[in-house]
Coordinates of C-alpha atoms and ligand atoms in Angstrom, one line a residue:
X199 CA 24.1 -48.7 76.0
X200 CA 23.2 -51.1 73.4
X201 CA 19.7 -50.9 71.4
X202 CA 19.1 -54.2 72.7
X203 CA 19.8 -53.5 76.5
X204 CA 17.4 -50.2 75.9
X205 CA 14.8 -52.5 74.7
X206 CA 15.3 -54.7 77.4
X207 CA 15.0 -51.7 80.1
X208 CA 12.3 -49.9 78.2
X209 CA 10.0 -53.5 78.4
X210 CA 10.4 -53.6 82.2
X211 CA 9.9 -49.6 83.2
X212 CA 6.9 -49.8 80.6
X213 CA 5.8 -52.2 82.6
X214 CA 6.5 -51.4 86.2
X215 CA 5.4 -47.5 85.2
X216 CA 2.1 -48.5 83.8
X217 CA 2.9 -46.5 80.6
X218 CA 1.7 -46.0 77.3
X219 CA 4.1 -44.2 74.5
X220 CA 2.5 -42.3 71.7
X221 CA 4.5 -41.4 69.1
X222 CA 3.8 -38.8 66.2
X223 CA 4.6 -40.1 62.7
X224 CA 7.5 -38.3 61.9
X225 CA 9.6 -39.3 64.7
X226 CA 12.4 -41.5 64.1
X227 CA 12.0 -45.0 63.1
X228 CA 13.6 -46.8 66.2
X229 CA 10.8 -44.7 67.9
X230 CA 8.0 -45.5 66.1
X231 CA 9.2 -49.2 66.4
X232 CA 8.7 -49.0 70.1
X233 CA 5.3 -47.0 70.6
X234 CA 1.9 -48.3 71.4
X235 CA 0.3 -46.4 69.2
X236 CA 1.6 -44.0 66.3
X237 CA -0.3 -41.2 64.5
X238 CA -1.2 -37.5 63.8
X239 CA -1.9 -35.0 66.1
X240 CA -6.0 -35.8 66.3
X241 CA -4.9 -39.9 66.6
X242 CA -2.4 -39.0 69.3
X243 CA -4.7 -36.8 71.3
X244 CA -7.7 -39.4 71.1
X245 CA -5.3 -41.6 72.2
X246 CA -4.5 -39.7 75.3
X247 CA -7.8 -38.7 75.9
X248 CA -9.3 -42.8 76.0
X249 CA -6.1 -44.5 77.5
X250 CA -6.0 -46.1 81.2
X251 CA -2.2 -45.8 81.8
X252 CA -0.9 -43.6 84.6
X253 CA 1.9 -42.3 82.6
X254 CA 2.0 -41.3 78.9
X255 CA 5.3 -40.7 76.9
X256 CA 4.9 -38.6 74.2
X257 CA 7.1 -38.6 71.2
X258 CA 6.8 -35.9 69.5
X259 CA 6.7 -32.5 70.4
X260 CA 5.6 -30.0 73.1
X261 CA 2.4 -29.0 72.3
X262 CA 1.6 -32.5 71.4
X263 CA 2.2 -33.5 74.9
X264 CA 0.5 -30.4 76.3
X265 CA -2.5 -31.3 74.6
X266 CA -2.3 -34.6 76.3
X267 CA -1.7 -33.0 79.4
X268 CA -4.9 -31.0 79.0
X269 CA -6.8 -33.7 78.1
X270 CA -5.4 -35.5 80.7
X271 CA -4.5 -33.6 83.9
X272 CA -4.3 -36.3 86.4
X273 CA -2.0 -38.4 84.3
X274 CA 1.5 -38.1 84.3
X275 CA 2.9 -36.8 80.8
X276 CA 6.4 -36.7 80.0
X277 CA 8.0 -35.5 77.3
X278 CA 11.5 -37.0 76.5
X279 CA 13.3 -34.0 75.6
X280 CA 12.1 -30.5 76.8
X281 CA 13.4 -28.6 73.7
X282 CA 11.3 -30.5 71.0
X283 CA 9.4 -27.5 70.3
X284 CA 7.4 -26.7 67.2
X285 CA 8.7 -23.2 65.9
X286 CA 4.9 -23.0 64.4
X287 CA 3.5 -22.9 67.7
X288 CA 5.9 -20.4 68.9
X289 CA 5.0 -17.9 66.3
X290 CA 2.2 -17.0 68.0
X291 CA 1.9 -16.0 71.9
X292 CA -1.3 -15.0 74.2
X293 CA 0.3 -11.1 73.6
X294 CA -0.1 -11.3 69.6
X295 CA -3.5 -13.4 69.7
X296 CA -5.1 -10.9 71.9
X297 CA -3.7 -7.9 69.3
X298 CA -4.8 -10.1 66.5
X299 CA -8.0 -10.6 68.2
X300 CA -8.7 -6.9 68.9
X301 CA -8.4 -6.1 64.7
X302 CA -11.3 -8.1 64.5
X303 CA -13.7 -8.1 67.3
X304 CA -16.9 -10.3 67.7
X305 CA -14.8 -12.7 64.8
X306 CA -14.4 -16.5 66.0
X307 CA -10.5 -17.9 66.6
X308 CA -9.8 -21.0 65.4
X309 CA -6.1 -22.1 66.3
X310 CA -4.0 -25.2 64.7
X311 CA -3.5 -27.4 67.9
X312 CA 0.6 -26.8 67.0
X313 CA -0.3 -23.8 69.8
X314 CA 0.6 -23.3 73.0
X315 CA -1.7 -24.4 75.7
X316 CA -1.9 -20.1 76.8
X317 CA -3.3 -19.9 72.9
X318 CA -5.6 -22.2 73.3
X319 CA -6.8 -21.2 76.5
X320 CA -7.7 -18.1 74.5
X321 CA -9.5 -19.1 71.4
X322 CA -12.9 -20.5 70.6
X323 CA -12.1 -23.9 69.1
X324 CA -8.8 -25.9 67.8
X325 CA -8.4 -27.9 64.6
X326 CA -6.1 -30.1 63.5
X327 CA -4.8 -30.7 59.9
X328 CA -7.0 -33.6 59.5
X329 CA -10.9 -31.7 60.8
X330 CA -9.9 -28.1 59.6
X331 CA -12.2 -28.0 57.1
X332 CA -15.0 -30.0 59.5
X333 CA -14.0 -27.3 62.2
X334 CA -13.9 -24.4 60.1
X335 CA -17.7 -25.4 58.6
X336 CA -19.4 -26.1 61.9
X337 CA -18.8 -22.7 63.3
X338 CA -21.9 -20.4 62.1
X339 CA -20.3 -17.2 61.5
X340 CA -19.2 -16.2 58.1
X341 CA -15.7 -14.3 59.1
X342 CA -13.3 -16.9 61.2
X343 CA -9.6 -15.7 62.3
X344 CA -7.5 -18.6 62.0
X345 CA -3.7 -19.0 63.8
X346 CA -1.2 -19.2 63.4
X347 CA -0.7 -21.2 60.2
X348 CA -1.2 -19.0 56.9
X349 CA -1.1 -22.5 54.7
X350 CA -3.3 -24.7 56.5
X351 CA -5.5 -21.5 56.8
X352 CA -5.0 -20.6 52.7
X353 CA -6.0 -24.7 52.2
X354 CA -8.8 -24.8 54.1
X355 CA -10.2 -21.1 52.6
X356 CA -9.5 -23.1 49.3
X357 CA -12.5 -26.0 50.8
X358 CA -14.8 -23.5 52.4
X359 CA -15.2 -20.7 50.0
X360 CA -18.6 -19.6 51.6
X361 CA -16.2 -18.7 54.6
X362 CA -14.1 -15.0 54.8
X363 CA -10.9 -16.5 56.4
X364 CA -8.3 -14.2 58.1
X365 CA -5.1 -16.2 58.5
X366 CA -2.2 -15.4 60.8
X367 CA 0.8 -15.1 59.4
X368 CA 2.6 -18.5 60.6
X369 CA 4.2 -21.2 59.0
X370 CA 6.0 -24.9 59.7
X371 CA 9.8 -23.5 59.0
X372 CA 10.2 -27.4 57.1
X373 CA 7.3 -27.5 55.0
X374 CA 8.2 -23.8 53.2
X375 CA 11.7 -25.4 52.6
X376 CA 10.4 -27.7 50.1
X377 CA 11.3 -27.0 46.4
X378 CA 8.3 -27.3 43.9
X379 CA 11.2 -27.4 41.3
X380 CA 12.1 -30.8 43.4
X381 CA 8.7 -32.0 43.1
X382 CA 8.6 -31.6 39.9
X383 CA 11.5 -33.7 39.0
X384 CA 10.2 -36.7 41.3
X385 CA 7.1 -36.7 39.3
X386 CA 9.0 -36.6 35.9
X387 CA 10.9 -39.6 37.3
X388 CA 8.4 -41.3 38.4
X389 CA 5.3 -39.9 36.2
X390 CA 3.3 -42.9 37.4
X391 CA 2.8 -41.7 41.0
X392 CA 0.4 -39.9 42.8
X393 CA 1.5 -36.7 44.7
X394 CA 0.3 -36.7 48.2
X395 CA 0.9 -33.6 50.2
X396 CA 0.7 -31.9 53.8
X397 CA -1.6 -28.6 54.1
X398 CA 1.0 -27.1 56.3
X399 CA 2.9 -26.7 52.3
X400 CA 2.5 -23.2 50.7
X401 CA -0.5 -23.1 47.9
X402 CA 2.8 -23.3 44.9
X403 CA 3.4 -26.7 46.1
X404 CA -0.6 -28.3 47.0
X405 CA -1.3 -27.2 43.4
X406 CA 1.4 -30.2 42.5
X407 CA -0.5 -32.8 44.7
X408 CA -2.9 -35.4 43.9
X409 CA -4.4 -35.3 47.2
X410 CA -3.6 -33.2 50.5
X411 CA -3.9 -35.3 53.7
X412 CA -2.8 -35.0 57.4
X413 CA -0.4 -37.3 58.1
X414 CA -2.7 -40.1 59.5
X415 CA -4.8 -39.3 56.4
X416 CA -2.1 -40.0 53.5
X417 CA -1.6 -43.5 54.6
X418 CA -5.5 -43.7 54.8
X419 CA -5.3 -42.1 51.1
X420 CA -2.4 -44.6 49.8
X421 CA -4.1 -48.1 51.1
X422 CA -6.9 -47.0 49.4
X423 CA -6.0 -46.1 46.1
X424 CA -5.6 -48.0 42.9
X425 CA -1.8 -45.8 42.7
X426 CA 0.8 -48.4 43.6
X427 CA 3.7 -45.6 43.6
X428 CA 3.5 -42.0 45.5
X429 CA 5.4 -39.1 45.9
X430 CA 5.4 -37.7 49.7
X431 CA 5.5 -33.9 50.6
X432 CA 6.1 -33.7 54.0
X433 CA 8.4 -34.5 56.4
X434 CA 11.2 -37.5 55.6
X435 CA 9.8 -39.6 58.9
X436 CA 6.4 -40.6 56.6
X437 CA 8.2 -42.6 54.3
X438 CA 9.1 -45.1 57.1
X439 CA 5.4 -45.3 58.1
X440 CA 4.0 -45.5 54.8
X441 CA 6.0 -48.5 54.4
X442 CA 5.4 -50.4 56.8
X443 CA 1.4 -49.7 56.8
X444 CA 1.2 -50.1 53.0
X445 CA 3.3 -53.0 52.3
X446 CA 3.5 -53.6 48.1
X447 CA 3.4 -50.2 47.3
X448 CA 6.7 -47.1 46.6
X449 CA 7.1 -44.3 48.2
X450 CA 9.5 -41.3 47.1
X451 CA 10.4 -38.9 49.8
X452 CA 11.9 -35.8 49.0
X453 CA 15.6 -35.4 50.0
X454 CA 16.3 -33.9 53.5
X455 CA 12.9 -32.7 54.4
X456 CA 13.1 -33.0 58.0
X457 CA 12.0 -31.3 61.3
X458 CA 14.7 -31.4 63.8
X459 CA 12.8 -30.8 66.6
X460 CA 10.6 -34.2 65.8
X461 CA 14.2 -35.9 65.3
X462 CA 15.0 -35.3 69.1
X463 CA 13.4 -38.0 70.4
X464 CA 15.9 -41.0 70.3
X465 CA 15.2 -44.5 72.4
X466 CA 18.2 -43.5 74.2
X467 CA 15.9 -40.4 75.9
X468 CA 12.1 -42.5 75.6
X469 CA 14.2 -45.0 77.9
X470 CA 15.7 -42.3 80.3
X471 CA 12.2 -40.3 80.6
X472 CA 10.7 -43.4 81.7
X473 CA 13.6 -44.4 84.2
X474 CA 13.6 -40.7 85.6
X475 CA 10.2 -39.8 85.2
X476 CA 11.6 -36.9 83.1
X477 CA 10.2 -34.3 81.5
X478 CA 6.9 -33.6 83.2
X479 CA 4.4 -31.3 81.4
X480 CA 2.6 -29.2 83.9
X481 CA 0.4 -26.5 82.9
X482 CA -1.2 -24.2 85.5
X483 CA -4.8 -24.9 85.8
X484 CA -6.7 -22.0 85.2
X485 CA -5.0 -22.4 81.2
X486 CA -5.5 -26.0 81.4
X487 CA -9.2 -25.7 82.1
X488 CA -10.2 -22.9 79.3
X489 CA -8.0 -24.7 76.7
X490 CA -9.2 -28.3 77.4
X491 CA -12.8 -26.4 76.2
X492 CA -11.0 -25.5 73.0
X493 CA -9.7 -29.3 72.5
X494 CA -12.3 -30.7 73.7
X495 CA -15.1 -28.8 71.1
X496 CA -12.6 -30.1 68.3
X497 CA -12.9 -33.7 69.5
X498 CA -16.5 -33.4 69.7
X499 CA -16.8 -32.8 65.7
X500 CA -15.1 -35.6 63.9
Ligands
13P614 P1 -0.5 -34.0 61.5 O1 -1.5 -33.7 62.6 O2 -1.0 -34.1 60.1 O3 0.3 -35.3 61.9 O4 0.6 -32.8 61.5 C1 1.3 -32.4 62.6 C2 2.4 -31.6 62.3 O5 3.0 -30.9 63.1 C3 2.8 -31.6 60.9 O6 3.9 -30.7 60.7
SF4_615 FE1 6.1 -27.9 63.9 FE2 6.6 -28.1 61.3 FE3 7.9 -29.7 62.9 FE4 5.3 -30.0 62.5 S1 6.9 -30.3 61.0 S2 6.3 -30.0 64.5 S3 4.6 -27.9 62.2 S4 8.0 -27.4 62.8

């Protein structure tokens, strides 16, 4: 079908479904195009949490619509393809949380929302990349186990040094596969910019950065600096957000820096899940209940 037959098809069953579609900022642009309301993971999941639609599309991937779900249970939430997955959030399962857990007993969990909803249903609180530090600080104990990303964890013990924190050992496969050496050269081509990175990078690369910012939070970071040029380190779909939320000024990606899994999502499958009511998250209740308290304790602080 053409784009312009989708679009047509997509206006009606928006419509008719009483729908709202959320997208994540590195999905592809024709995506982003057609969503209500873009952002990062702690946007997207207020988002969720205030909306009045019956159904919410989320493009992005599936613990992103999980956490809608939790937030949301009597909505429906569909995902348009069932095998965007985040290979972060499969790195750690309820098995190797509760071993984790038992090296350290009596220590708070904090777990990076890109977790299953069983995780969450297990720790004390979740964070995303943009209240880490916020989540990490309102917590009174000293000693905090943090899952399953090591980087985000590393960053964030970087920001709260009065904190002992005991990372997991995962990682965002895309994020590790960026060269310093190519950051580097973007900055001795374009010595003018600022270098604005994701905390999900290892410490070898945020040492190269200007600033380090959740998604949400780099466009925040480039509207209001006096930098017209920047140099992005994180996944290729930012660029296309960045420009079209901060018209007048440059930004240099960094060559094929992508995450599959968030490159799934095409119109083609936003329009389908909408005409077949396809894919719907379900998550038993019992998890659903004990990881909404996780969620819902990060919303609470900021
Ligand atoms: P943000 O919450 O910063 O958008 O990050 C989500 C993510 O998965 C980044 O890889
Ligand atoms: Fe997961 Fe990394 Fe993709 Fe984000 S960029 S969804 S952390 S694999």
């Amino acid at each position: 079908m053409e784009n312009k037959e989708l679009l047509v098809e997509l206006d009606h069953l928006r419509r008719e479904r009483r729908a709202v579609i959320l997208a994540h900022n590195y999905q592809n642009p024709e995506v982003q195009d057609i969503a209500d309301y873009r952002g990062d993971s702690l946007g997207l999941s207020r988002q969720a949490a205030a909306t009045n639609a019956e159904v919410i599309v989320f493009c992005g991937v599936h613990f992103m619509a999980q956490t809608a779900k939790i937030l949301c249970p009597e909505k429906m939430v569909l995902l348009p393809d069932l095998e965007a997955g985040c290979p972060m959030a499969d790195m750690i399962g309820p098995e190797e949380l509760r071993a984790f857990k038992a090296q350290y007993p009596g220590v708070p969990v904090v777990a990076y929302v890109n977790t299953t909803a069983e995780v969450k249903a297990e720790v004390d609180i979740c964070c995303t990349s943009a209240n880490a530090v916020q989540v990490v600080r309102s917590l009174p104990d000293q000693r905090v186990l943090f899952v399953p990303d090591q980087y985000l964890a590393h960053w964030v013990a970087q920001q709260v040094p009065e904190k002992e924190i005991i990372p997991y050992g995962g990682f965002c496969p895309t994020h590790v596969r960026i060269d310093p050496k190519s950051v580097i050269a973007a900055k001795q081509a374009h010595p003018e910019a600022e270098v604005i990175g994701h905390p999900e990078c290892p410490p070898d690369l945020l040492a190269l950065c200007d600033a380090v910012k959740s998604t949400s939070g780099m466009i925040k970071y480039a509207k209001e600096s006096a930098a017209t040029e920047f140099i992005v380190v994180t996944e290729c779909g930012m660029i296309h957000r960045l420009q079209q939320d901060v018209p007048g000024k440059t930004f240099y990606g960094l060559p094929e820096i992508v995450c599959p899994n968030m490159k799934r999502t095409t119109l083609e499958k936003v329009v389908a899940s909408l005409r077949e009511l396809k894919y719907q998250i379900e998550i038993p209740e019992a998890v659903r209940v004990r990881a909404m308290q996780a969620v819902q304790r990060m919303i609470t602080i900021g």
